[in-house]
PDB file of C-alpha atoms and ligand atoms in Angstrom:
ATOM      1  CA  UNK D   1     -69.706  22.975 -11.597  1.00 79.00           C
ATOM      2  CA  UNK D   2     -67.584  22.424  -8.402  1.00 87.00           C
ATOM      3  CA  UNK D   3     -68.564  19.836  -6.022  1.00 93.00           C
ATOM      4  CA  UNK D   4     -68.409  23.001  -3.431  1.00 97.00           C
ATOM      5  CA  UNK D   5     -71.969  24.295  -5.171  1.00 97.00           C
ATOM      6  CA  UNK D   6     -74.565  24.347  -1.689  1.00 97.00           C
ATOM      7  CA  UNK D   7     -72.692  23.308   0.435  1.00 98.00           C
ATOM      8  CA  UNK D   8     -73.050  24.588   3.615  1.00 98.00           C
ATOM      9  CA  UNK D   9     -69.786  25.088   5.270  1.00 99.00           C
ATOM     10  CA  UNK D  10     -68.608  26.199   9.290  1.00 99.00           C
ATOM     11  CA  UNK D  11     -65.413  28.510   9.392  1.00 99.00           C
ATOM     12  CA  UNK D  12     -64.246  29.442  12.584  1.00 99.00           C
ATOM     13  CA  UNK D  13     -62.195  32.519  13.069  1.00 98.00           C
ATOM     14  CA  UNK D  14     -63.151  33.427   9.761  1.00 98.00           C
ATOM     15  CA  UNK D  15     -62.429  36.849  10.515  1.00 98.00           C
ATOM     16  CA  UNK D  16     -58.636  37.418   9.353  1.00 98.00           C
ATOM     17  CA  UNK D  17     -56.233  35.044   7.424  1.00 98.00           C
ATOM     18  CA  UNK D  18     -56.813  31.638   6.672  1.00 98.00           C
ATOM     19  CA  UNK D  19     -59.990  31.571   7.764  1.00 98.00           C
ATOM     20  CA  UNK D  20     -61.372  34.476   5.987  1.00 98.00           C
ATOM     21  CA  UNK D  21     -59.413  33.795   2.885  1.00 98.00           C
ATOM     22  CA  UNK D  22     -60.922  29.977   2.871  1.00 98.00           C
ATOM     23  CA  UNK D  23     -64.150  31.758   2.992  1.00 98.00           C
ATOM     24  CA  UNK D  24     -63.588  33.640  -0.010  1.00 98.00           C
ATOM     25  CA  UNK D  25     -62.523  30.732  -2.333  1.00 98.00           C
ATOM     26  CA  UNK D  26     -64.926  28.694  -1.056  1.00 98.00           C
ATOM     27  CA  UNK D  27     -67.488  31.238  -1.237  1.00 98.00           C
ATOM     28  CA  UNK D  28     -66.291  31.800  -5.089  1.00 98.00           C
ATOM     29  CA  UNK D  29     -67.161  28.125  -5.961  1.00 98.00           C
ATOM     30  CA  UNK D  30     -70.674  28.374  -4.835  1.00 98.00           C
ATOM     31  CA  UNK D  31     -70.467  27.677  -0.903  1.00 98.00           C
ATOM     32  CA  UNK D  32     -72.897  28.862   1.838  1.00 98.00           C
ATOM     33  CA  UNK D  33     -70.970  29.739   4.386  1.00 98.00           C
ATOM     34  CA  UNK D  34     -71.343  30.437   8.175  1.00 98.00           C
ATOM     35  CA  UNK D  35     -68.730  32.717   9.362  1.00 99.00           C
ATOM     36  CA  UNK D  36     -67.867  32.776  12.992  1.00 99.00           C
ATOM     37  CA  UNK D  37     -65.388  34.798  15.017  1.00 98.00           C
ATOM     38  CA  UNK D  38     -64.808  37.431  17.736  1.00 98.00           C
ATOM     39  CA  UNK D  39     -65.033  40.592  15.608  1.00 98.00           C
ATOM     40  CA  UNK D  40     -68.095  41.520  14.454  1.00 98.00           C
ATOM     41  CA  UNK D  41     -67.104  44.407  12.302  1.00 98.00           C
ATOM     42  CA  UNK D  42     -64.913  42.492  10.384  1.00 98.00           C
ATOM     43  CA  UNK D  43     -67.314  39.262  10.292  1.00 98.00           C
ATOM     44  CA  UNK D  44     -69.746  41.812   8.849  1.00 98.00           C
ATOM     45  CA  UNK D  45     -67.384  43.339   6.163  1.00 98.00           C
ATOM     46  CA  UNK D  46     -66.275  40.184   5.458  1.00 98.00           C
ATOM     47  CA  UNK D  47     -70.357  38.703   4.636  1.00 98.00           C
ATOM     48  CA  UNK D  48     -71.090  42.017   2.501  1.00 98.00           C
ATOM     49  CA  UNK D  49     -67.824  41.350   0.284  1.00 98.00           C
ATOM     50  CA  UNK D  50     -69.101  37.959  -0.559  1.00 98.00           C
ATOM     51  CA  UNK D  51     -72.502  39.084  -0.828  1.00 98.00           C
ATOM     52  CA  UNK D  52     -71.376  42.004  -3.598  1.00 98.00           C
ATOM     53  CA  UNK D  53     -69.057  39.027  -5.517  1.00 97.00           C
ATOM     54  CA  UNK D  54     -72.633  37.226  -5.763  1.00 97.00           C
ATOM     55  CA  UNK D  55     -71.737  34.288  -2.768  1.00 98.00           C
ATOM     56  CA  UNK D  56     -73.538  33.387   0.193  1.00 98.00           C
ATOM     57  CA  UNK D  57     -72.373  33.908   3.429  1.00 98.00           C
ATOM     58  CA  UNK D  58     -74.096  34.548   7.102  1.00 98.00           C
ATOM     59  CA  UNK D  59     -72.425  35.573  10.013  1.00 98.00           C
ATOM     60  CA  UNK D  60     -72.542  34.685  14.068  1.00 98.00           C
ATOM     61  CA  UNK D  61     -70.407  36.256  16.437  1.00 98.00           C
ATOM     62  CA  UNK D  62     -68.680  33.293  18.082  1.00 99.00           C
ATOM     63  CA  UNK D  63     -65.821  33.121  20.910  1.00 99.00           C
ATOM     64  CA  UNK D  64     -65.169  29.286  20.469  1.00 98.00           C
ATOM     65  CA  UNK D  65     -64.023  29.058  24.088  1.00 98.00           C
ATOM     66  CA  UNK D  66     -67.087  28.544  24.676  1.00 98.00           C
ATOM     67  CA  UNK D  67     -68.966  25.156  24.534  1.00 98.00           C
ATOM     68  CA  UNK D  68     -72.372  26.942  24.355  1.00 98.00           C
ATOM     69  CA  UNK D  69     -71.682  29.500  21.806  1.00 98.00           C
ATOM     70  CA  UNK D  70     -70.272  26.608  19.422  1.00 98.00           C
ATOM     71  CA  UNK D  71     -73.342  24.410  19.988  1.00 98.00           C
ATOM     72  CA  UNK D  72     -75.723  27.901  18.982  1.00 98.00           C
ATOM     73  CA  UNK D  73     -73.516  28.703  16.032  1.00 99.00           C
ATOM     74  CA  UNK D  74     -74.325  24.860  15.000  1.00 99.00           C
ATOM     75  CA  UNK D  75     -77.807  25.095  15.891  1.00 98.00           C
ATOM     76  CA  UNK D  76     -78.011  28.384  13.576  1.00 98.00           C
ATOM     77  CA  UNK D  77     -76.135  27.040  10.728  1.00 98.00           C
ATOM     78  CA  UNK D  78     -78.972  24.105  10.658  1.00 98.00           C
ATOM     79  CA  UNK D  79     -81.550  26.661  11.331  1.00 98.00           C
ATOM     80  CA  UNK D  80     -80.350  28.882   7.978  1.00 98.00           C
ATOM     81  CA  UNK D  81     -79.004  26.086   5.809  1.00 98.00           C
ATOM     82  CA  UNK D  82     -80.944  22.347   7.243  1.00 98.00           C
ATOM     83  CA  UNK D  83     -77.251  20.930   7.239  1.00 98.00           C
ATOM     84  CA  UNK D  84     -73.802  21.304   8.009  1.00 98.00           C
ATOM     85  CA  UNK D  85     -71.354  19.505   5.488  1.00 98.00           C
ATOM     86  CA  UNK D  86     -68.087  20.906   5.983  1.00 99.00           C
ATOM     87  CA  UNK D  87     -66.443  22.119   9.253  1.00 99.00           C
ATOM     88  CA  UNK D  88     -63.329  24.489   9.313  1.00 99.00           C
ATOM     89  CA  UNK D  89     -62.168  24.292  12.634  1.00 98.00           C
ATOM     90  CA  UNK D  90     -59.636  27.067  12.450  1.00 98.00           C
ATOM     91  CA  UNK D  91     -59.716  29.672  15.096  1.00 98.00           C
ATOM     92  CA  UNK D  92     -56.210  29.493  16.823  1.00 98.00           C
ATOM     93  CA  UNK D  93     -53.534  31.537  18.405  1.00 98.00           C
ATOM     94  CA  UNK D  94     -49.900  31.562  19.141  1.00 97.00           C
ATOM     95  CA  UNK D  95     -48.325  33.505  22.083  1.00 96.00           C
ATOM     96  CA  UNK D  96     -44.922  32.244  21.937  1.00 95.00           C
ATOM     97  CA  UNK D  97     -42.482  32.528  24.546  1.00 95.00           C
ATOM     98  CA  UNK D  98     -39.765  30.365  26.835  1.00 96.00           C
ATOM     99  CA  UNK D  99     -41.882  27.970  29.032  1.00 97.00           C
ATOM    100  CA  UNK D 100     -39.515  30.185  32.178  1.00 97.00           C
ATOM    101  CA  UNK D 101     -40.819  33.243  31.529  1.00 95.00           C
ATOM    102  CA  UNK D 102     -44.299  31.786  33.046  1.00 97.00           C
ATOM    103  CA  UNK D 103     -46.888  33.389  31.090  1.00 96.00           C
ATOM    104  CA  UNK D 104     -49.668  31.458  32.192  1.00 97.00           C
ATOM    105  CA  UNK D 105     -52.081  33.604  30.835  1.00 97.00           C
ATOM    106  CA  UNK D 106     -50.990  32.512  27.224  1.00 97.00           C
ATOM    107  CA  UNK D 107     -50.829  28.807  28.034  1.00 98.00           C
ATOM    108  CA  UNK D 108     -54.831  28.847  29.232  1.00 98.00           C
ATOM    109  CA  UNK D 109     -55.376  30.589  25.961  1.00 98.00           C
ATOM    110  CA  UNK D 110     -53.758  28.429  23.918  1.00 98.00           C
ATOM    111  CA  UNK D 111     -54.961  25.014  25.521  1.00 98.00           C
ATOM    112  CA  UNK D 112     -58.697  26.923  25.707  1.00 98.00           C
ATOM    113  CA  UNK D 113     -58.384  28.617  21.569  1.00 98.00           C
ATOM    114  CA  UNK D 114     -56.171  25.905  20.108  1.00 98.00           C
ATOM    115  CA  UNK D 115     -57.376  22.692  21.461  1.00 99.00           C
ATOM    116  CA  UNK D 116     -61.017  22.959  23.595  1.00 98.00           C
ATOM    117  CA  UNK D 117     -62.117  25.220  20.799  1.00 99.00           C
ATOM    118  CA  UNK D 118     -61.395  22.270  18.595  1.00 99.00           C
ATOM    119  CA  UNK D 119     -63.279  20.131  20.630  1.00 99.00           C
ATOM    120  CA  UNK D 120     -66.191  22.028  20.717  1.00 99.00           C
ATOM    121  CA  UNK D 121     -66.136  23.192  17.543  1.00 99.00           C
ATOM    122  CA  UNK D 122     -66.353  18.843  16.533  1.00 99.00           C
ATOM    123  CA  UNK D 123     -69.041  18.445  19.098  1.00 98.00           C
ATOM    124  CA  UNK D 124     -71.411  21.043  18.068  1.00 99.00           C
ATOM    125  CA  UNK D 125     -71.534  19.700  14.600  1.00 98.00           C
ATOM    126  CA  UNK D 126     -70.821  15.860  14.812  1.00 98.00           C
ATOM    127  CA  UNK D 127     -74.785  14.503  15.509  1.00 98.00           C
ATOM    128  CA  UNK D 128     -76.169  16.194  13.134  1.00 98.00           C
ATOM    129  CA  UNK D 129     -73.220  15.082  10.815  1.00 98.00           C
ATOM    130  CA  UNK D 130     -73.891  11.071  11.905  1.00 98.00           C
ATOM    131  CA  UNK D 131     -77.446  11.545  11.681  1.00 98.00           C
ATOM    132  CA  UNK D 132     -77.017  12.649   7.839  1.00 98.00           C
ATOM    133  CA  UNK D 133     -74.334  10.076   7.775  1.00 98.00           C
ATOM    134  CA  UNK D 134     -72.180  12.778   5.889  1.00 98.00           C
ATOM    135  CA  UNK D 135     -70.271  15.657   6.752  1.00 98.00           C
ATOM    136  CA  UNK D 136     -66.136  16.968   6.776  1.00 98.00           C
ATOM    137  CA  UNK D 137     -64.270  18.333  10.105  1.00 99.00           C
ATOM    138  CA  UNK D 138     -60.704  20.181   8.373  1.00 99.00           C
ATOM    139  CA  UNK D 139     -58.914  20.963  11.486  1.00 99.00           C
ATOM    140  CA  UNK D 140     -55.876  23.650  11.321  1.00 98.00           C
ATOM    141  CA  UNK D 141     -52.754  21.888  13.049  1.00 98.00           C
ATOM    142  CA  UNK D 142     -49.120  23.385  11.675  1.00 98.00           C
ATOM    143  CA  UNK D 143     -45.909  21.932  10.945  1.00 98.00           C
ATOM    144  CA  UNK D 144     -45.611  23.024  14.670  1.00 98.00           C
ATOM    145  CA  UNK D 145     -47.966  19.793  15.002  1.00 98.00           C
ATOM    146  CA  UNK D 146     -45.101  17.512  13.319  1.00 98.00           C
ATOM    147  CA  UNK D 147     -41.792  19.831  14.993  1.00 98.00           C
ATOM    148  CA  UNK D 148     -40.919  21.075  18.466  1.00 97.00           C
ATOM    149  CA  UNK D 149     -38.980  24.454  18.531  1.00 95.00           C
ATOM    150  CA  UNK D 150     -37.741  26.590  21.758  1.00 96.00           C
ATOM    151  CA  UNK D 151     -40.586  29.353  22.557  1.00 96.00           C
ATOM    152  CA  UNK D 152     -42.803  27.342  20.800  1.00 97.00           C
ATOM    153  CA  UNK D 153     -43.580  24.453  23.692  1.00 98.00           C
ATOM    154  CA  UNK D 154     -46.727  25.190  24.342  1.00 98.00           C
ATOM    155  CA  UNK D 155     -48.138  26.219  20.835  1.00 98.00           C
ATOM    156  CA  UNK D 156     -46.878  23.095  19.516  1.00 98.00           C
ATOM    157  CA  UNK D 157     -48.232  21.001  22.267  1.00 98.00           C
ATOM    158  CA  UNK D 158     -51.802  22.640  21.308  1.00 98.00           C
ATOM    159  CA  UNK D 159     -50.832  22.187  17.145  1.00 98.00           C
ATOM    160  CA  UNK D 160     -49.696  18.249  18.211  1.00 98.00           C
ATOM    161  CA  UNK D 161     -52.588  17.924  20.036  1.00 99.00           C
ATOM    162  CA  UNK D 162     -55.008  18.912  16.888  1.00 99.00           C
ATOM    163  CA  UNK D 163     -53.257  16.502  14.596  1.00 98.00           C
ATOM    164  CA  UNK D 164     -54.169  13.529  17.474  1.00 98.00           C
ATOM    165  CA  UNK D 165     -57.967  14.673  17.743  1.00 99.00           C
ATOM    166  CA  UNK D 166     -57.696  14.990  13.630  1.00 99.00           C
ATOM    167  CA  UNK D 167     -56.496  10.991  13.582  1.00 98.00           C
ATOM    168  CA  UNK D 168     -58.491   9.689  16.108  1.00 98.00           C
ATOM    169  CA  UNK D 169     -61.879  11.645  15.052  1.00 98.00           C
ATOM    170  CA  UNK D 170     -60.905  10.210  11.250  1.00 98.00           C
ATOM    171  CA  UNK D 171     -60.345   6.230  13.479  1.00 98.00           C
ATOM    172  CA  UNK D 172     -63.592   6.518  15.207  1.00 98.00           C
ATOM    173  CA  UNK D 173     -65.700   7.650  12.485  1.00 98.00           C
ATOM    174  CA  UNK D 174     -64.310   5.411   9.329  1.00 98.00           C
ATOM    175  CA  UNK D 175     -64.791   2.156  12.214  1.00 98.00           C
ATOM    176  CA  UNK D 176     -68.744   3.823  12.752  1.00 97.00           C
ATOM    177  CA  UNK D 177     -69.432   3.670   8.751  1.00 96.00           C
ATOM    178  CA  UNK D 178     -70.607   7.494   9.107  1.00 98.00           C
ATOM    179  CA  UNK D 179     -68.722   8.432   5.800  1.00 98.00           C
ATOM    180  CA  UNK D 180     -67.365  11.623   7.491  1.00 98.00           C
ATOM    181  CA  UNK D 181     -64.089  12.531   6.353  1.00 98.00           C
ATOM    182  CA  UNK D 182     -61.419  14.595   8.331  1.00 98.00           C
ATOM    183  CA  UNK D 183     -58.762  16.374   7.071  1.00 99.00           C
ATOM    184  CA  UNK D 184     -55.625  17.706   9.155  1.00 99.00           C
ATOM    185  CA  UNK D 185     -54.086  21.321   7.404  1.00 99.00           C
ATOM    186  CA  UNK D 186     -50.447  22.173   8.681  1.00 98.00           C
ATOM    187  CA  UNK D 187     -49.411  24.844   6.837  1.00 98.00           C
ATOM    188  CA  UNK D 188     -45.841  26.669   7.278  1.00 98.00           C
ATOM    189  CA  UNK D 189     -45.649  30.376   7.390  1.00 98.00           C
ATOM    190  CA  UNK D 190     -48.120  31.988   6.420  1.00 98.00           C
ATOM    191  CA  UNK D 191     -48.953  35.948   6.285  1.00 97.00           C
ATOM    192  CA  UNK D 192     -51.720  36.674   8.699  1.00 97.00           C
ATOM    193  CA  UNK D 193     -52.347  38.703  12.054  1.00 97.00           C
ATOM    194  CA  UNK D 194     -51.383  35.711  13.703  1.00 96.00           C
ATOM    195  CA  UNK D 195     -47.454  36.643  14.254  1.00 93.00           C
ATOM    196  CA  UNK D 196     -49.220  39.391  16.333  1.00 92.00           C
ATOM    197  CA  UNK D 197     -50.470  37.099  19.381  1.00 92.00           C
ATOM    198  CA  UNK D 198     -46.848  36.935  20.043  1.00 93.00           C
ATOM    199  CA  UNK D 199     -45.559  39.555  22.528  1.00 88.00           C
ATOM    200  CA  UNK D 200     -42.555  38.376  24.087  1.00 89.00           C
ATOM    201  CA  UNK D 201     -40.353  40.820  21.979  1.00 89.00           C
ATOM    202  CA  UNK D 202     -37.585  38.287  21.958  1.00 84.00           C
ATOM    203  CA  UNK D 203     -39.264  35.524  20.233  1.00 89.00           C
ATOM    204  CA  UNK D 204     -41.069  38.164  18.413  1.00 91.00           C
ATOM    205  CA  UNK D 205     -37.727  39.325  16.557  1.00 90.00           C
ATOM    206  CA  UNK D 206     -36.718  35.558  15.402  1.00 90.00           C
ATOM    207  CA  UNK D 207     -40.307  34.674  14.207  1.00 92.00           C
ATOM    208  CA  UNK D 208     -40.335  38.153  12.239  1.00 93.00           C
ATOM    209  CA  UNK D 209     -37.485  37.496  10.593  1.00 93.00           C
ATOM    210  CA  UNK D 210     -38.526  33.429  10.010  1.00 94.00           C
ATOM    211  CA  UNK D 211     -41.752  34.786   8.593  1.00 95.00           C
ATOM    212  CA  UNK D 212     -39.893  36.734   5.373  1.00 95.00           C
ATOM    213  CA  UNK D 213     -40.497  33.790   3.431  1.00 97.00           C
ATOM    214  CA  UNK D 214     -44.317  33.584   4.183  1.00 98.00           C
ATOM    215  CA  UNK D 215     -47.056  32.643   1.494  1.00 98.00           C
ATOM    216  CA  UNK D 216     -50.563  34.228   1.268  1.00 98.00           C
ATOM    217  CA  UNK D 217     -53.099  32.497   3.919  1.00 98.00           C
ATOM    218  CA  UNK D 218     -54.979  31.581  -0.053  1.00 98.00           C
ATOM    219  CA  UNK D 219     -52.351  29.102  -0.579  1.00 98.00           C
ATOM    220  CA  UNK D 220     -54.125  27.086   2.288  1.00 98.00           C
ATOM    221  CA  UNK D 221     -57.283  28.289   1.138  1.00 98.00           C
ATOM    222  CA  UNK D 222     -57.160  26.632  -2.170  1.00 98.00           C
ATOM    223  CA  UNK D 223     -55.571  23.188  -0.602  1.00 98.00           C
ATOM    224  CA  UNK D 224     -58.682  23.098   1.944  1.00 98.00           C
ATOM    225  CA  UNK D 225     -60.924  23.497  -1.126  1.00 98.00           C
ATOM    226  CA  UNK D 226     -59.049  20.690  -2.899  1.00 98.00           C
ATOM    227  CA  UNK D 227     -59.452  18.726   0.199  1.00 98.00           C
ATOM    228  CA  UNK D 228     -63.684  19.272   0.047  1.00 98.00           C
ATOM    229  CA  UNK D 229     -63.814  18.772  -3.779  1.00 98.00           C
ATOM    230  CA  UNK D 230     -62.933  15.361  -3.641  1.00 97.00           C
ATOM    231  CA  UNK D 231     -65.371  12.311  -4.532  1.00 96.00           C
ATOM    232  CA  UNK D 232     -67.366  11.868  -1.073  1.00 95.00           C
ATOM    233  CA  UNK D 233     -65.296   8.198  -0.887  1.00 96.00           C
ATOM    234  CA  UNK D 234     -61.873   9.993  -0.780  1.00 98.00           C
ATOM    235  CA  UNK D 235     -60.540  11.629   2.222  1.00 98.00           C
ATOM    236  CA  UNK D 236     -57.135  13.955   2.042  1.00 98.00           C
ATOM    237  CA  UNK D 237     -56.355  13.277   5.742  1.00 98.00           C
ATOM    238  CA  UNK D 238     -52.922  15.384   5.860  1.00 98.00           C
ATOM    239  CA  UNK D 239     -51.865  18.432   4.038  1.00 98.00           C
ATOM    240  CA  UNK D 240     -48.192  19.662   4.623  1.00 98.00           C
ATOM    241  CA  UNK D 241     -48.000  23.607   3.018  1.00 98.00           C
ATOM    242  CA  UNK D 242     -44.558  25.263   3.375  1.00 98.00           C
ATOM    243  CA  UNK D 243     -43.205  27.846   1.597  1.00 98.00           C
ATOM    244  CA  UNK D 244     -40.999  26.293  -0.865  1.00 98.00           C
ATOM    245  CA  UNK D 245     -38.071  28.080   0.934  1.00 97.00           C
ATOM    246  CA  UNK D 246     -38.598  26.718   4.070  1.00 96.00           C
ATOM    247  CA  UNK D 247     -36.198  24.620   5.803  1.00 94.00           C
ATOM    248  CA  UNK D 248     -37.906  23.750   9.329  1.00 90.00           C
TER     249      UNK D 248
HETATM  250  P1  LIG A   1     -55.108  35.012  12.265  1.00 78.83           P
HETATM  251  O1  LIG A   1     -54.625  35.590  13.555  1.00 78.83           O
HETATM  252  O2  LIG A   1     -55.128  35.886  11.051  1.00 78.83           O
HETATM  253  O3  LIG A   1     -56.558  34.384  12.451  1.00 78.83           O
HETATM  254  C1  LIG A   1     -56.939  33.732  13.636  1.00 78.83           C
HETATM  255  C2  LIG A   1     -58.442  33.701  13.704  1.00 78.83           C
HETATM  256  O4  LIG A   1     -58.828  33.043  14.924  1.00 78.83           O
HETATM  257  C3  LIG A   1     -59.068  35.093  13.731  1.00 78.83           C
HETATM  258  O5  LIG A   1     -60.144  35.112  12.835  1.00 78.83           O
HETATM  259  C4  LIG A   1     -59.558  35.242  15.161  1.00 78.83           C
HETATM  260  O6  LIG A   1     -60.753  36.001  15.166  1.00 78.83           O
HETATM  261  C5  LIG A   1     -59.852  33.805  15.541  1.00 78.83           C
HETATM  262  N1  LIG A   1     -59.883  33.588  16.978  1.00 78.83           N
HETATM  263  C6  LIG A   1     -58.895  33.754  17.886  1.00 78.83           C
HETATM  264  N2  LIG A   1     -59.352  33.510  19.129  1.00 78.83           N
HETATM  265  C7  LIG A   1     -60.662  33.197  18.999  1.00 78.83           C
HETATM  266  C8  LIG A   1     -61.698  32.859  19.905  1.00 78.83           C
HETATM  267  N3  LIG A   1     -61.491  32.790  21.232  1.00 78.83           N
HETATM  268  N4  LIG A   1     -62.935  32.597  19.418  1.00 78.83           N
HETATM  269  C9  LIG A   1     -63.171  32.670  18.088  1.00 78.83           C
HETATM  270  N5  LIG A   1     -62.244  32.962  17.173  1.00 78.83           N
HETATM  271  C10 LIG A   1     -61.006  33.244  17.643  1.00 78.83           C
HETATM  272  O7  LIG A   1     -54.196  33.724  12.007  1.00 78.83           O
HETATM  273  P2  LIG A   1     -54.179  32.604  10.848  1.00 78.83           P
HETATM  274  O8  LIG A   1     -55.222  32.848   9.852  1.00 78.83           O
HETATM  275  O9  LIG A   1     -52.790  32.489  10.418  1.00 78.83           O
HETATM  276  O10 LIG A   1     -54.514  31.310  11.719  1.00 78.83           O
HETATM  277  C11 LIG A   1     -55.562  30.407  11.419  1.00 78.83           C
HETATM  278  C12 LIG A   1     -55.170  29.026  11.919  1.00 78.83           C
HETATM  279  O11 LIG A   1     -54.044  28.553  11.178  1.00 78.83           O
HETATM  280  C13 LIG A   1     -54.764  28.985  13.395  1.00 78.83           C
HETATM  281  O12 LIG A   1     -55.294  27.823  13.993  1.00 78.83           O
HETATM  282  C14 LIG A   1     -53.250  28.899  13.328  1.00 78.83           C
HETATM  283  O13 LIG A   1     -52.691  28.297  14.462  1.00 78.83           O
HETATM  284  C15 LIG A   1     -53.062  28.077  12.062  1.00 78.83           C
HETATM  285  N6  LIG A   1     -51.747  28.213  11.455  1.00 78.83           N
HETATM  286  C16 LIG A   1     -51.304  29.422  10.980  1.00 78.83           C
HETATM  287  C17 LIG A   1     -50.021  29.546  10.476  1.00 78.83           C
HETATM  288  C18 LIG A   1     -49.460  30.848  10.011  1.00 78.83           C
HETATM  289  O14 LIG A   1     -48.246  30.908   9.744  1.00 78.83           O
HETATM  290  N7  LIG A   1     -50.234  31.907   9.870  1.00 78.83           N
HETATM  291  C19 LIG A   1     -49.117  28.383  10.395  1.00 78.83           C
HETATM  292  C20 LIG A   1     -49.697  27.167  10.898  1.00 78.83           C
HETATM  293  C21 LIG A   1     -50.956  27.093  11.396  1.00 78.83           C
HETATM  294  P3  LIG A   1     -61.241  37.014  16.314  1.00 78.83           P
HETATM  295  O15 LIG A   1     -60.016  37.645  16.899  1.00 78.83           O
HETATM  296  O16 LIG A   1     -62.115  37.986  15.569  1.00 78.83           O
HETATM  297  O17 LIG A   1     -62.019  36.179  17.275  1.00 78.83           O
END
């Protein structure tokens, strides 16, 4: 039996991609799972296709820009479940485009999806974590949290940004003795509606063509579940996944 068996895991923007493919393989080794996300109706198909393959899964409609809504998704996952063990802080977009073209707009969202979200996300489940002395935050960075690229300033600013919360979070709780292990996910490309968030149709052309080589969002799926199934005295604190064919 998988270590995965009850336990009660957090996915954030569960609703497409990674998120909603983690929740599938997770759910298929015996998780409970909490899915949270902007879109109900998918949220909602999403909980009656686990439900059908015999898994467990719940639902909350969650916009993790905000601080409150993360600390009530918490508060119902303890409600529903009495714990929270594993976190997967993966809601994020990626509206790329030249730092001249000014889209403001898409830098707020960014900073307020990709890296407050985070935040939040990690505060809404942290006490109840140290008070159990026991838990796992998996934050989604990207190997645009290791590389810089043209159009993609900002995005990897917010992607660098998750890998430093993902090290210090891992420093500060090993030095407290709370046994709660973090785990930092950069995958390459990966097929998922993300590519969409990008409008500026110059950038949008290059990344299409970048993202021929893409792997299935259950590639990173299956490497997040390797991450949780390890002894409770091992922590996988970095996972690179690129397409094989990947150069950058
Ligand atoms: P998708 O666009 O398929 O999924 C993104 C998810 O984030 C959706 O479920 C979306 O749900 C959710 N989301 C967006 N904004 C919010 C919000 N304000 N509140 C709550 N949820 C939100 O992309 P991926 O699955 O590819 O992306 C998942 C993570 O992986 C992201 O952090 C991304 O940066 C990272 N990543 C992806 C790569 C790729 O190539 N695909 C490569 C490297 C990293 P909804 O709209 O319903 O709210």
């Amino acid at each position: 039996m998988s270590t995965i068996q009850n336990q009660a895991v957090i996915i954030t923007g569960a609703s497409s991609g990674i998120g909603e493919a983690t929740a599938k393989e997770l759910a298929s080794k015996g998780a409970k799972l909490v899915l949270a996300a902007r879109r109900e109706d998918r949220l909602k198909k999403l909980q009656d296709e686990i439900q059908t393959s015999g898994g467990q899964a719940i639902y909350k409609v969650t916009d993790v820009t905000s601080h409150e809504q993360l600390e009530e998704l918490a508060a119902y996952a303890l409600k529903e479940f009495g714990k929270i063990d594993v976190l997967v802080n993966n809601a994020g977009v990626m509206p790329q485009a030249f730092l001249f073209k000014k889209k403001i707009e898409e830098w707020d969202q960014m900073i307020d999806v990709n890296i407050k979200g985070v935040l939040y996300a990690i505060a809404a489940v942290l006490p109840s974590m140290r008070e159990r002395k026991s838990g796992h935050i998996i934050n989604l960075s990207s190997v645009a949290g290791h590389n810089i690229y043209p159009g993609g300033t900002v995005y990897c600013g917010t992607k660098h940004a998750v890998r430093a919360i993902s090290e210090g979070l891992r420093q500060e709780e090993a030095m407290s003795g709370t046994n709660i292990r973090v785990t930092n996910v950069s995958p390459g490309a990966v097929n998922s509606e993300l590519l969409e968030t990008t409008t500026d149709p110059e950038l949008k052309a290059g990344l299409d063509e970048f993202y021929k080589v893409a792997i299935d969002a259950d590639s990173i799926a299956r490497a997040i579940s390797f991450a949780i199934e390890q002894p409770s005295d091992v922590a996988i604190n970095e996972l690179i996944i690129r397409p094989t064919v990947q150069v950058g």
